[in-house]
Short mmCIF file of C-alpha atoms in Angstrom, two decimals:
data_model
loop_
_atom_site.label_atom_id
_atom_site.label_comp_id
_atom_site.label_asym_id
_atom_site.label_seq_id
_atom_site.Cartn_x
_atom_site.Cartn_y
_atom_site.Cartn_z
CA MET C 1 -1.95 -27.28 10.08
CA THR C 2 -2.04 -29.26 6.85
CA LYS C 3 -3.58 -32.69 7.28
CA LEU C 4 -1.26 -35.08 5.48
CA SER C 5 -0.55 -38.74 5.87
CA SER C 6 2.69 -40.28 4.64
CA ARG C 7 1.98 -43.82 5.75
CA ARG C 8 1.20 -45.10 2.27
CA TRP C 9 3.65 -43.27 0.02
CA GLU C 10 5.94 -46.26 -0.54
CA ILE C 11 3.14 -48.68 -1.26
CA PHE C 12 0.78 -46.38 -3.12
CA ALA C 13 -0.30 -48.05 -6.35
CA LEU C 14 -1.58 -46.37 -9.47
CA PHE C 15 -5.28 -46.88 -10.15
CA LEU C 16 -6.44 -46.55 -13.74
CA VAL C 17 -4.21 -43.66 -14.87
CA VAL C 18 -3.07 -43.41 -18.48
CA VAL C 19 -1.63 -40.24 -19.99
CA LEU C 20 -0.25 -40.09 -23.52
CA LEU C 21 2.89 -37.97 -23.62
CA GLY C 22 3.46 -36.01 -26.80
CA THR C 23 6.52 -34.24 -28.10
CA GLY C 24 7.56 -30.74 -27.11
CA SER C 25 7.36 -29.05 -23.73
CA SER C 26 3.67 -29.60 -22.95
CA LEU C 27 1.69 -32.60 -21.81
CA ALA C 28 -0.45 -33.75 -24.69
CA ALA C 29 -3.33 -36.19 -24.59
CA THR C 30 -6.17 -37.06 -26.88
CA PRO C 31 -8.88 -34.42 -26.23
CA VAL C 32 -11.67 -36.96 -25.96
CA ALA C 33 -14.63 -37.27 -23.65
CA SER C 34 -14.04 -38.24 -20.06
CA PRO C 35 -14.25 -42.03 -19.70
CA VAL C 36 -16.78 -41.85 -16.87
CA ALA C 37 -20.54 -41.65 -17.26
CA ALA C 38 -20.18 -41.78 -21.04
CA GLU C 39 -23.79 -42.84 -21.43
CA LEU C 40 -25.08 -40.05 -19.15
CA GLU C 41 -27.46 -42.45 -17.45
CA PRO C 42 -28.80 -39.90 -14.90
CA VAL C 43 -29.87 -37.57 -17.73
CA LEU C 44 -33.28 -37.87 -19.33
CA PRO C 45 -33.02 -39.42 -22.81
CA ASP C 46 -34.20 -36.26 -24.60
CA TYR C 47 -31.22 -34.30 -23.25
CA GLN C 48 -28.42 -36.86 -23.34
CA GLN C 49 -27.16 -35.82 -26.76
CA VAL C 50 -27.06 -32.16 -25.75
CA PHE C 51 -24.90 -32.93 -22.75
CA ALA C 52 -22.81 -35.53 -24.57
CA GLU C 53 -21.41 -32.76 -26.76
CA HIS C 54 -19.84 -31.21 -23.64
CA LEU C 55 -18.40 -34.32 -22.01
CA GLY C 56 -14.93 -33.81 -23.41
CA THR C 57 -14.72 -30.34 -21.90
CA MET C 58 -15.52 -31.17 -18.28
CA PRO C 59 -13.68 -33.06 -15.54
CA GLY C 60 -14.62 -36.66 -14.82
CA TYR C 61 -14.30 -38.27 -11.40
CA GLU C 62 -14.09 -41.99 -10.64
CA LEU C 63 -14.13 -42.88 -6.94
CA GLU C 64 -13.75 -46.19 -5.10
CA LEU C 65 -14.73 -45.50 -1.50
CA THR C 66 -15.50 -46.95 1.90
CA LEU C 67 -17.69 -45.31 4.52
CA ASP C 68 -16.56 -46.28 8.03
CA GLU C 69 -19.17 -45.66 10.71
CA ASN C 70 -16.87 -46.45 13.63
CA GLN C 71 -14.02 -44.23 12.46
CA SER C 72 -16.38 -41.56 11.09
CA THR C 73 -14.46 -41.54 7.82
CA ILE C 74 -15.00 -41.82 4.10
CA GLY C 75 -12.09 -42.45 1.81
CA GLY C 76 -10.45 -44.42 -0.94
CA THR C 77 -9.06 -43.69 -4.38
CA MET C 78 -10.19 -40.97 -6.77
CA VAL C 79 -9.12 -40.65 -10.40
CA VAL C 80 -9.81 -37.29 -11.99
CA THR C 81 -9.60 -36.83 -15.74
CA PHE C 82 -9.08 -33.10 -16.28
CA PRO C 83 -9.40 -31.50 -19.74
CA ASN C 84 -7.68 -28.12 -19.73
CA GLU C 85 -10.38 -25.71 -20.87
CA THR C 86 -8.91 -22.69 -19.07
CA GLY C 87 -7.30 -21.28 -22.19
CA MET C 88 -3.99 -21.18 -20.30
CA THR C 89 -1.10 -23.60 -20.02
CA ILE C 90 -1.02 -24.86 -16.44
CA ASP C 91 1.86 -26.25 -14.38
CA ALA C 92 -0.18 -27.45 -11.39
CA LEU C 93 -3.76 -28.56 -10.83
CA PRO C 94 -5.32 -27.18 -7.62
CA PHE C 95 -7.87 -29.11 -5.59
CA ARG C 96 -10.04 -27.65 -2.84
CA LEU C 97 -9.94 -29.47 0.51
CA TYR C 98 -13.00 -27.94 2.15
CA PRO C 99 -13.07 -30.30 5.17
CA ASN C 100 -9.77 -28.74 6.29
CA ALA C 101 -11.59 -25.47 7.05
CA SER C 102 -11.14 -24.45 10.67
CA TYR C 103 -14.87 -24.49 11.39
CA TYR C 104 -15.00 -28.27 10.87
CA GLY C 105 -13.01 -28.92 14.03
CA GLU C 106 -11.80 -32.51 14.02
CA GLY C 107 -12.88 -32.94 10.41
CA GLY C 108 -10.35 -32.91 7.62
CA ILE C 109 -8.80 -34.64 4.59
CA SER C 110 -5.58 -36.63 4.70
CA ILE C 111 -3.87 -37.01 1.34
CA ASP C 112 -2.34 -40.46 1.33
CA GLY C 113 -0.96 -40.62 -2.20
CA ILE C 114 -0.90 -38.93 -5.60
CA ALA C 115 0.18 -40.39 -8.92
CA ILE C 116 0.25 -39.29 -12.55
CA ALA C 117 0.95 -41.88 -15.24
CA GLY C 118 2.46 -44.23 -12.69
CA THR C 119 4.74 -41.63 -11.14
CA VAL C 120 4.26 -40.68 -7.50
CA VAL C 121 3.80 -36.93 -7.00
CA SER C 122 4.46 -35.13 -3.72
CA PRO C 123 1.60 -32.95 -2.51
CA ARG C 124 1.94 -29.21 -2.04
CA PHE C 125 -0.49 -27.17 0.08
CA ASP C 126 -1.35 -23.53 0.62
CA ASP C 127 -0.93 -21.99 4.07
CA SER C 128 -4.56 -22.70 5.03
CA GLY C 129 -4.34 -26.40 4.16
CA THR C 130 -7.54 -26.02 2.10
CA VAL C 131 -5.81 -26.10 -1.29
CA LEU C 132 -3.82 -29.06 -2.61
CA PHE C 133 -1.55 -28.34 -5.58
CA VAL C 134 -0.70 -31.31 -7.79
CA ASP C 135 2.42 -30.34 -9.70
CA LEU C 136 2.34 -31.74 -13.23
CA PRO C 137 5.37 -33.49 -14.74
CA ARG C 138 5.10 -31.16 -17.73
CA PRO C 139 2.91 -28.11 -18.45
CA LEU C 140 -0.56 -28.98 -19.70
CA ALA C 141 -1.52 -27.04 -22.80
CA PRO C 142 -5.08 -25.82 -23.48
CA GLY C 143 -7.28 -28.49 -25.02
CA ASN C 144 -5.28 -31.40 -23.62
CA SER C 145 -6.17 -33.73 -20.78
CA ILE C 146 -4.47 -35.37 -17.85
CA ALA C 147 -5.50 -38.02 -15.33
CA VAL C 148 -4.56 -37.71 -11.67
CA SER C 149 -5.03 -40.41 -9.04
CA ILE C 150 -5.44 -39.32 -5.41
CA ASP C 151 -5.72 -41.56 -2.38
CA PHE C 152 -7.45 -39.76 0.49
CA THR C 153 -9.30 -40.16 3.78
CA THR C 154 -11.85 -37.66 5.06
CA VAL C 155 -12.70 -37.50 8.74
CA VAL C 156 -16.35 -36.45 8.94
CA PRO C 157 -16.87 -34.22 12.00
CA GLN C 158 -19.42 -35.57 14.46
CA ASN C 159 -22.55 -33.57 15.37
CA ALA C 160 -21.02 -30.62 13.53
CA GLY C 161 -22.72 -27.37 12.57
CA GLY C 162 -19.97 -25.80 10.46
CA SER C 163 -21.09 -24.31 7.14
CA PHE C 164 -24.78 -25.03 7.83
CA GLY C 165 -24.11 -28.65 8.80
CA ILE C 166 -23.43 -29.80 5.23
CA LEU C 167 -20.55 -32.03 6.38
CA ASN C 168 -21.65 -33.90 9.48
CA HIS C 169 -21.83 -37.32 11.06
CA ASP C 170 -25.13 -36.91 12.89
CA LEU C 171 -24.80 -39.50 15.63
CA THR C 172 -28.26 -38.88 17.07
CA ASN C 173 -30.06 -39.66 13.82
CA GLY C 174 -27.62 -42.22 12.39
CA LYS C 175 -26.84 -40.08 9.38
CA PHE C 176 -23.81 -39.00 7.35
CA VAL C 177 -24.43 -35.67 5.59
CA LEU C 178 -21.74 -35.39 2.94
CA ALA C 179 -21.14 -32.26 0.90
CA ASP C 180 -17.72 -30.79 0.07
CA TRP C 181 -16.16 -34.00 1.40
CA TYR C 182 -13.66 -35.00 -1.30
CA PRO C 183 -10.78 -33.22 -3.08
CA ILE C 184 -12.43 -31.28 -5.89
CA VAL C 185 -10.77 -29.38 -8.73
CA ALA C 186 -10.86 -25.68 -7.87
CA GLY C 187 -13.27 -23.39 -9.65
CA TRP C 188 -11.98 -21.31 -12.55
CA ASP C 189 -13.41 -18.02 -13.77
CA GLU C 190 -12.24 -14.96 -15.68
CA THR C 191 -9.88 -14.07 -12.83
CA GLY C 192 -8.21 -17.51 -12.75
CA TRP C 193 -8.28 -20.26 -10.11
CA ARG C 194 -10.43 -19.37 -7.10
CA LEU C 195 -8.46 -20.45 -4.03
CA GLU C 196 -9.72 -18.20 -1.22
CA PRO C 197 -10.01 -19.90 2.18
CA PRO C 198 -13.55 -21.19 2.68
CA THR C 199 -15.87 -19.16 4.86
CA ASP C 200 -18.72 -20.39 7.02
CA GLN C 201 -20.65 -17.20 6.19
CA GLY C 202 -21.50 -18.32 2.68
CA ASP C 203 -21.62 -21.25 0.31
CA PRO C 204 -17.99 -22.35 0.08
CA THR C 205 -18.28 -24.47 -3.03
CA PHE C 206 -17.24 -23.03 -6.39
CA SER C 207 -16.37 -25.71 -8.90
CA MET C 208 -16.62 -26.86 -12.48
CA THR C 209 -19.45 -28.90 -13.94
CA SER C 210 -18.27 -32.52 -13.91
CA VAL C 211 -19.40 -36.13 -14.24
CA TYR C 212 -19.03 -38.76 -11.53
CA ASP C 213 -18.84 -42.54 -11.27
CA VAL C 214 -18.80 -43.60 -7.62
CA ARG C 215 -18.62 -46.99 -5.93
CA LEU C 216 -19.19 -46.84 -2.19
CA ALA C 217 -19.00 -49.58 0.41
CA VAL C 218 -21.36 -48.72 3.27
CA PRO C 219 -22.08 -50.27 6.67
CA ALA C 220 -25.03 -52.63 6.89
CA GLY C 221 -28.34 -50.88 7.40
CA TYR C 222 -27.40 -47.66 5.60
CA ASP C 223 -29.16 -46.30 2.53
CA VAL C 224 -27.42 -43.83 0.23
CA ILE C 225 -29.18 -40.84 -1.32
CA ALA C 226 -26.98 -38.92 -3.74
CA SER C 227 -26.68 -36.57 -6.66
CA GLY C 228 -27.50 -38.85 -9.59
CA GLU C 229 -28.70 -42.44 -9.76
CA GLU C 230 -27.91 -45.09 -7.15
CA SER C 231 -27.94 -48.85 -7.68
CA GLN C 232 -27.35 -51.53 -5.06
CA GLN C 233 -24.63 -54.05 -5.91
CA ARG C 234 -24.56 -57.74 -4.98
CA ASP C 235 -21.68 -57.18 -2.56
CA GLY C 236 -23.73 -54.62 -0.63
CA SER C 237 -21.93 -51.60 -2.06
CA VAL C 238 -23.66 -48.78 -3.92
CA HIS C 239 -22.87 -47.62 -7.44
CA ILE C 240 -23.73 -43.99 -8.23
CA GLU C 241 -23.60 -42.23 -11.58
CA SER C 242 -24.00 -38.48 -11.58
CA GLY C 243 -23.59 -35.54 -13.88
CA PRO C 244 -23.13 -33.20 -15.46
CA VAL C 245 -23.32 -31.48 -12.05
CA ARG C 246 -21.48 -28.77 -10.10
CA GLU C 247 -20.64 -31.03 -7.19
CA PHE C 248 -21.38 -34.46 -5.76
CA ALA C 249 -23.33 -34.56 -2.48
CA MET C 250 -24.97 -37.45 -0.67
CA VAL C 251 -26.52 -38.63 2.56
CA ALA C 252 -25.94 -42.09 4.06
CA VAL C 253 -28.76 -42.74 6.45
CA GLN C 254 -30.71 -45.20 8.52
CA ARG C 255 -34.42 -45.24 9.25
CA LEU C 256 -35.83 -42.73 6.76
CA GLN C 257 -39.12 -43.26 4.95
CA VAL C 258 -39.29 -42.62 1.20
CA ILE C 259 -42.29 -40.89 -0.38
CA SER C 260 -42.18 -40.65 -4.16
CA GLY C 261 -43.94 -38.78 -6.91
CA GLN C 262 -43.48 -37.70 -10.50
CA ALA C 263 -43.00 -34.32 -12.16
CA GLY C 264 -43.02 -34.89 -15.89
CA ASP C 265 -40.26 -37.43 -16.58
CA THR C 266 -38.48 -36.77 -13.27
CA ALA C 267 -39.02 -38.92 -10.20
CA ILE C 268 -39.04 -36.88 -6.99
CA SER C 269 -38.31 -38.73 -3.75
CA VAL C 270 -38.76 -37.22 -0.29
CA HIS C 271 -36.81 -38.93 2.51
CA VAL C 272 -38.12 -38.18 6.01
CA ASP C 273 -38.39 -39.65 9.47
CA PRO C 274 -41.60 -41.72 9.70
CA LEU C 275 -42.85 -39.23 12.30
CA HIS C 276 -42.82 -36.58 9.55
CA GLU C 277 -44.72 -38.59 6.94
CA ALA C 278 -47.62 -36.11 6.63
CA ASN C 279 -45.26 -33.16 6.21
CA GLY C 280 -43.18 -35.20 3.80
CA ARG C 281 -46.22 -35.78 1.61
CA HIS C 282 -46.94 -32.06 1.71
CA MET C 283 -43.34 -31.32 0.67
CA LEU C 284 -43.68 -33.75 -2.22
CA ASP C 285 -46.85 -32.06 -3.49
CA VAL C 286 -45.17 -28.64 -3.38
CA ALA C 287 -42.00 -29.96 -5.03
CA VAL C 288 -43.88 -31.60 -7.90
CA SER C 289 -45.75 -28.38 -8.65
CA ALA C 290 -42.65 -26.22 -8.24
CA LEU C 291 -40.55 -28.35 -10.58
CA ALA C 292 -43.32 -28.21 -13.18
CA PHE C 293 -43.35 -24.39 -12.99
CA TYR C 294 -39.59 -24.06 -13.38
CA ASN C 295 -39.57 -26.57 -16.24
CA ASP C 296 -42.19 -24.61 -18.15
CA ALA C 297 -40.72 -21.18 -17.44
CA PHE C 298 -36.96 -21.62 -17.69
CA GLY C 299 -36.25 -24.84 -19.54
CA PRO C 300 -36.14 -28.45 -18.42
CA TYR C 301 -34.69 -30.00 -15.32
CA PRO C 302 -32.70 -32.60 -17.26
CA PHE C 303 -32.29 -35.44 -14.76
CA ARG C 304 -34.29 -38.55 -14.03
CA GLU C 305 -34.25 -37.99 -10.26
CA LEU C 306 -34.53 -35.24 -7.65
CA ASP C 307 -34.11 -36.14 -3.98
CA ILE C 308 -35.26 -34.14 -0.94
CA VAL C 309 -33.71 -35.31 2.31
CA GLU C 310 -34.42 -34.37 5.91
CA THR C 311 -31.13 -33.44 7.62
CA ASN C 312 -30.04 -31.61 10.74
CA LEU C 313 -28.91 -28.21 9.42
CA SER C 314 -27.48 -25.27 11.32
CA LEU C 315 -28.65 -21.70 10.63
CA ALA C 316 -30.32 -22.72 7.37
CA TYR C 317 -33.79 -23.86 6.37
CA GLY C 318 -32.47 -25.71 3.34
CA VAL C 319 -29.42 -26.20 1.15
CA SER C 320 -29.53 -27.19 -2.52
CA TRP C 321 -27.01 -29.35 -4.35
CA SER C 322 -27.22 -30.70 -7.87
CA GLY C 323 -30.05 -33.24 -7.80
CA ILE C 324 -30.45 -33.27 -4.01
CA LEU C 325 -31.93 -30.86 -1.45
CA PHE C 326 -31.18 -30.87 2.27
CA ILE C 327 -34.18 -29.67 4.32
CA ASN C 328 -33.75 -28.81 8.00
CA GLN C 329 -35.61 -31.35 10.12
CA THR C 330 -36.56 -28.55 12.54
CA GLN C 331 -39.02 -27.27 9.95
CA LEU C 332 -40.67 -30.66 9.82
CA ASP C 333 -40.91 -30.69 13.61
CA LEU C 334 -42.73 -27.33 13.50
CA ALA C 335 -45.03 -28.05 10.59
CA PRO C 336 -47.97 -28.07 10.03
CA ASP C 337 -48.05 -24.92 12.17
CA ASN C 338 -45.27 -23.42 10.07
CA LEU C 339 -46.03 -24.64 6.55
CA ALA C 340 -45.47 -21.19 5.03
CA THR C 341 -41.76 -21.36 5.86
CA LEU C 342 -41.47 -24.93 4.64
CA ASP C 343 -43.26 -24.11 1.39
CA PHE C 344 -41.09 -21.14 0.47
CA THR C 345 -37.99 -23.15 1.34
CA ILE C 346 -39.01 -25.78 -1.21
CA PHE C 347 -39.78 -23.20 -3.91
CA HIS C 348 -36.43 -21.54 -3.23
CA GLU C 349 -34.24 -24.65 -3.08
CA ILE C 350 -35.74 -26.14 -6.23
CA GLY C 351 -35.03 -22.81 -7.93
CA HIS C 352 -31.36 -23.40 -7.19
CA GLN C 353 -31.45 -26.40 -9.52
CA TRP C 354 -31.43 -23.67 -12.17
CA TRP C 355 -29.73 -20.66 -10.56
CA GLY C 356 -26.50 -21.95 -9.08
CA ALA C 357 -26.57 -25.59 -10.21
CA ALA C 358 -27.31 -25.81 -13.93
CA ILE C 359 -26.48 -22.13 -14.53
CA GLY C 360 -23.35 -21.34 -12.59
CA ALA C 361 -22.11 -18.13 -10.99
CA ASN C 362 -19.55 -17.42 -8.33
CA SER C 363 -21.86 -17.14 -5.34
CA ASN C 364 -19.07 -15.81 -3.13
CA ASP C 365 -18.30 -12.91 -5.47
CA HIS C 366 -21.84 -12.23 -6.69
CA THR C 367 -24.17 -13.79 -4.14
CA TYR C 368 -27.19 -11.76 -5.30
CA MET C 369 -26.95 -13.35 -8.77
CA VAL C 370 -27.79 -16.68 -7.17
CA GLU C 371 -29.78 -15.94 -4.02
CA GLY C 372 -31.60 -12.78 -5.06
CA LEU C 373 -32.61 -14.24 -8.41
CA THR C 374 -33.71 -17.48 -6.75
CA ASN C 375 -35.84 -15.57 -4.24
CA ALA C 376 -37.51 -13.64 -7.06
CA THR C 377 -38.31 -16.72 -9.15
CA ALA C 378 -39.38 -18.70 -6.07
CA LEU C 379 -41.95 -15.99 -5.46
CA LEU C 380 -43.25 -16.34 -9.02
CA ALA C 381 -43.39 -20.12 -8.64
CA GLN C 382 -45.33 -19.82 -5.41
CA ALA C 383 -47.79 -17.36 -6.98
CA ALA C 384 -48.41 -19.77 -9.85
CA VAL C 385 -48.83 -22.80 -7.58
CA GLN C 386 -50.42 -21.44 -4.38
CA GLY C 387 -51.83 -18.11 -5.49
CA PRO C 388 -50.87 -14.43 -5.14
CA ASP C 389 -51.80 -14.14 -1.46
CA ALA C 390 -49.32 -16.84 -0.45
CA ALA C 391 -46.65 -15.24 -2.61
CA ALA C 392 -47.33 -11.79 -1.14
CA THR C 393 -46.91 -13.21 2.35
CA SER C 394 -43.54 -14.66 1.35
CA LEU C 395 -42.53 -11.41 -0.34
CA TYR C 396 -42.87 -9.53 2.92
CA ALA C 397 -41.47 -12.28 5.12
CA TRP C 398 -38.35 -13.20 3.13
CA ILE C 399 -37.54 -10.17 1.00
CA VAL C 400 -39.14 -6.89 2.04
CA THR C 401 -39.13 -6.95 5.85
CA PRO C 402 -35.51 -8.08 6.34
CA TYR C 403 -34.30 -5.38 3.95
CA LEU C 404 -36.46 -2.65 5.51
CA ASN C 405 -35.06 -3.61 8.89
CA LEU C 406 -31.55 -3.21 7.49
CA LEU C 407 -32.38 0.23 6.10
CA ALA C 408 -33.88 1.30 9.40
CA GLY C 409 -30.82 0.07 11.28
CA SER C 410 -27.45 0.51 9.61
CA GLY C 411 -28.68 1.95 6.31
CA ASP C 412 -28.17 0.75 2.75
CA ALA C 413 -25.15 -1.05 1.29
CA VAL C 414 -24.09 -2.37 -2.11
CA ALA C 415 -25.67 -5.72 -3.00
CA ASP C 416 -22.94 -6.81 -5.43
CA VAL C 417 -20.20 -7.29 -2.85
CA SER C 418 -17.88 -10.22 -2.31
CA ILE C 419 -18.49 -12.30 0.77
CA PHE C 420 -14.87 -11.57 1.68
CA ASP C 421 -15.50 -7.79 1.60
CA GLN C 422 -18.99 -7.54 3.07
CA PRO C 423 -19.53 -4.61 5.45
CA ALA C 424 -19.75 -5.43 9.14
CA THR C 425 -22.94 -3.36 9.47
CA ALA C 426 -24.85 -4.98 6.61
CA PRO C 427 -25.13 -8.79 6.48
CA LEU C 428 -24.57 -10.05 2.96
CA SER C 429 -27.45 -12.46 3.41
CA THR C 430 -29.90 -9.57 3.78
CA LEU C 431 -28.39 -7.72 0.84
CA ALA C 432 -28.37 -10.77 -1.43
CA TYR C 433 -31.73 -12.30 -0.54
CA GLY C 434 -33.58 -9.09 0.29
CA LYS C 435 -32.21 -6.21 -1.74
CA GLY C 436 -31.12 -8.57 -4.52
CA GLY C 437 -34.56 -10.14 -4.70
CA LEU C 438 -36.22 -6.73 -4.85
CA GLY C 439 -33.82 -5.63 -7.56
CA PHE C 440 -34.81 -8.49 -9.84
CA LEU C 441 -38.49 -7.94 -9.10
CA ALA C 442 -37.98 -4.25 -9.95
CA ILE C 443 -36.53 -5.32 -13.30
CA ARG C 444 -39.57 -7.54 -13.86
CA ASN C 445 -41.81 -4.59 -13.00
CA GLN C 446 -39.94 -2.46 -15.54
CA ILE C 447 -39.83 -4.88 -18.49
CA GLY C 448 -42.95 -6.97 -17.84
CA ASN C 449 -43.39 -10.58 -16.81
CA ASP C 450 -43.18 -12.05 -20.32
CA ALA C 451 -39.86 -10.38 -21.10
CA PHE C 452 -38.56 -11.32 -17.63
CA ILE C 453 -39.38 -15.01 -18.15
CA ASP C 454 -38.06 -14.99 -21.72
CA ALA C 455 -34.81 -13.38 -20.58
CA LEU C 456 -34.20 -15.98 -17.89
CA ALA C 457 -35.06 -18.85 -20.22
CA ALA C 458 -32.51 -17.56 -22.75
CA TYR C 459 -29.96 -16.97 -19.98
CA ALA C 460 -30.49 -20.52 -18.69
CA ASP C 461 -30.08 -21.99 -22.16
CA ARG C 462 -26.88 -20.07 -22.89
CA PHE C 463 -25.11 -20.62 -19.56
CA ARG C 464 -26.24 -24.13 -18.71
CA LEU C 465 -23.10 -25.97 -17.56
CA GLY C 466 -21.14 -22.69 -17.65
CA ILE C 467 -20.31 -19.73 -15.42
CA ALA C 468 -22.11 -16.39 -15.88
CA GLU C 469 -21.09 -12.91 -14.78
CA PRO C 470 -23.39 -10.02 -13.79
CA ALA C 471 -23.03 -8.43 -17.23
CA ASP C 472 -24.31 -11.64 -18.81
CA LEU C 473 -27.47 -11.62 -16.75
CA ARG C 474 -28.15 -7.95 -17.38
CA ALA C 475 -27.57 -8.47 -21.11
CA ALA C 476 -30.21 -11.21 -21.13
CA PHE C 477 -32.80 -8.86 -19.63
CA GLU C 478 -31.87 -6.08 -22.04
CA ALA C 479 -32.03 -8.35 -25.07
CA ALA C 480 -35.47 -9.68 -24.13
CA SER C 481 -36.90 -6.26 -23.32
CA ARG C 482 -34.97 -4.16 -25.86
CA GLN C 483 -34.37 -1.68 -23.08
CA SER C 484 -31.25 -0.32 -21.44
CA LEU C 485 -31.32 -1.34 -17.80
CA GLN C 486 -27.98 0.18 -16.79
CA ASP C 487 -29.44 2.78 -14.42
CA LEU C 488 -31.90 0.39 -12.80
CA TRP C 489 -29.22 -2.28 -12.44
CA THR C 490 -26.77 0.18 -10.89
CA PHE C 491 -29.40 1.49 -8.48
CA TRP C 492 -30.27 -1.91 -7.05
CA PHE C 493 -27.03 -3.83 -7.24
CA ASP C 494 -24.08 -1.43 -7.48
CA SER C 495 -25.04 1.53 -5.28
CA ALA C 496 -26.17 2.20 -1.71
CA THR C 497 -28.82 4.86 -2.20
CA THR C 498 -32.08 2.94 -1.73
CA THR C 499 -34.52 4.38 0.84
CA PRO C 500 -37.64 3.02 2.55
CA ALA C 501 -39.66 5.30 0.28
CA ASP C 502 -38.32 3.44 -2.76
CA ILE C 503 -39.47 0.14 -1.24
CA GLU C 504 -42.89 1.53 -0.32
CA ALA C 505 -43.38 2.66 -3.92
CA LEU C 506 -42.22 -0.60 -5.49
CA VAL C 507 -43.79 -3.30 -3.33
CA PRO C 508 -47.48 -2.55 -4.10
CA GLN C 509 -46.65 -2.80 -7.80
CA ILE C 510 -45.00 -6.18 -7.27
CA VAL C 511 -47.97 -7.45 -5.26
CA ALA C 512 -50.40 -6.28 -7.94
CA SER C 513 -48.39 -8.08 -10.62
CA LEU C 514 -48.51 -11.44 -8.84
#
């Protein structure tokens, strides 16, 4: 059932919304940069000008919020400036309401008011309640912008494990874990708006690169760790600037210790329970080295900060968001006896700052493009930092063995399959992480390490801030190697003919190349 509040419709006031109406049948506005984060403060100075050129083409979010510990809510007013870069005239702007997914139980978003240029707009929802349509007063032509003000309240589910625990008020540890918590403009790709109901079997978020300016009132005793840069205000609130990023995630927490280091010009901060200080310092050392590898290989991590936060995750070792990693506290409880798992998790999740964050892809349609590629490059990062033996151990543990077990059980399946169409007998996670990872390592084996690295660096440069398709990634490998990879690509990603013998022939070559 759609979660909607009508209590404030009559008194809802417009908050900073100005739209210039032009002549004709379409909404027209000056196609200028979003007013938020104009100085790109979270971005390192060397890369601010590069990103500034794209500001006018991406949404900008301004949020005035209050986090209520007693009510387990976060809410307030959000103003979204949306430049229409779809190439299509649009009549309605869709927002994803991920907290309304069934697996969040008592969690959900109430829409308390919508306004455009001072005019109240009635909300319209899809049948699942996870899509809000804001009907525009006039069609919005390509290249023009509109500002929409939305008043909302999100109930954060308590001690929740839905979708890996990325939206959760952890009562035991005094922690709000906040991802996918606000109305966010739906993702757009070559097929149009992506409005499928969210699934707890994958990463639900698919959205546009945006910039954020957030002011958050928090209860006394809470610290805020977020995508971007945080600054404490005199009134006790927190001001956060973030972007350009795919999404805005944060953790509001009590009683975590901060351990900091530096990787080039980026400050890395690890936030852990004081009982996990030794493991936190180990995580920091690995993260500093990992970030340095990715910077050198695939182009710079462009932000001043990267945060790693201990959280209580469900069915996941780690989850990566733009500028912030969630690491399952269970791993820190087990370490140092289980450092191998913790280490590969760090190499993998930092890899997502490139594959999935900076360089976008629809991870629900083409999961292997994100997870398989990240597993392959995490392995290379680990080999460079910790040596080939450690990387070989991770190769078998996280890539080879799970996939061989699948082949021995239900048999092979296609890796490039939508999460909504995955076969019941073959978990998409195994196909994406295992078979997908092997496929990219097979490409590296075919074209050589130098061409593989060059291809990914060029791919990262071209699709930074954008959305790539499988053909784009394959084209990058073919351009760098000057080889046709159609047959190899089809074998690993588009067919279901791989056998254990193929794996047994390939893996020793991968190990030797590490």
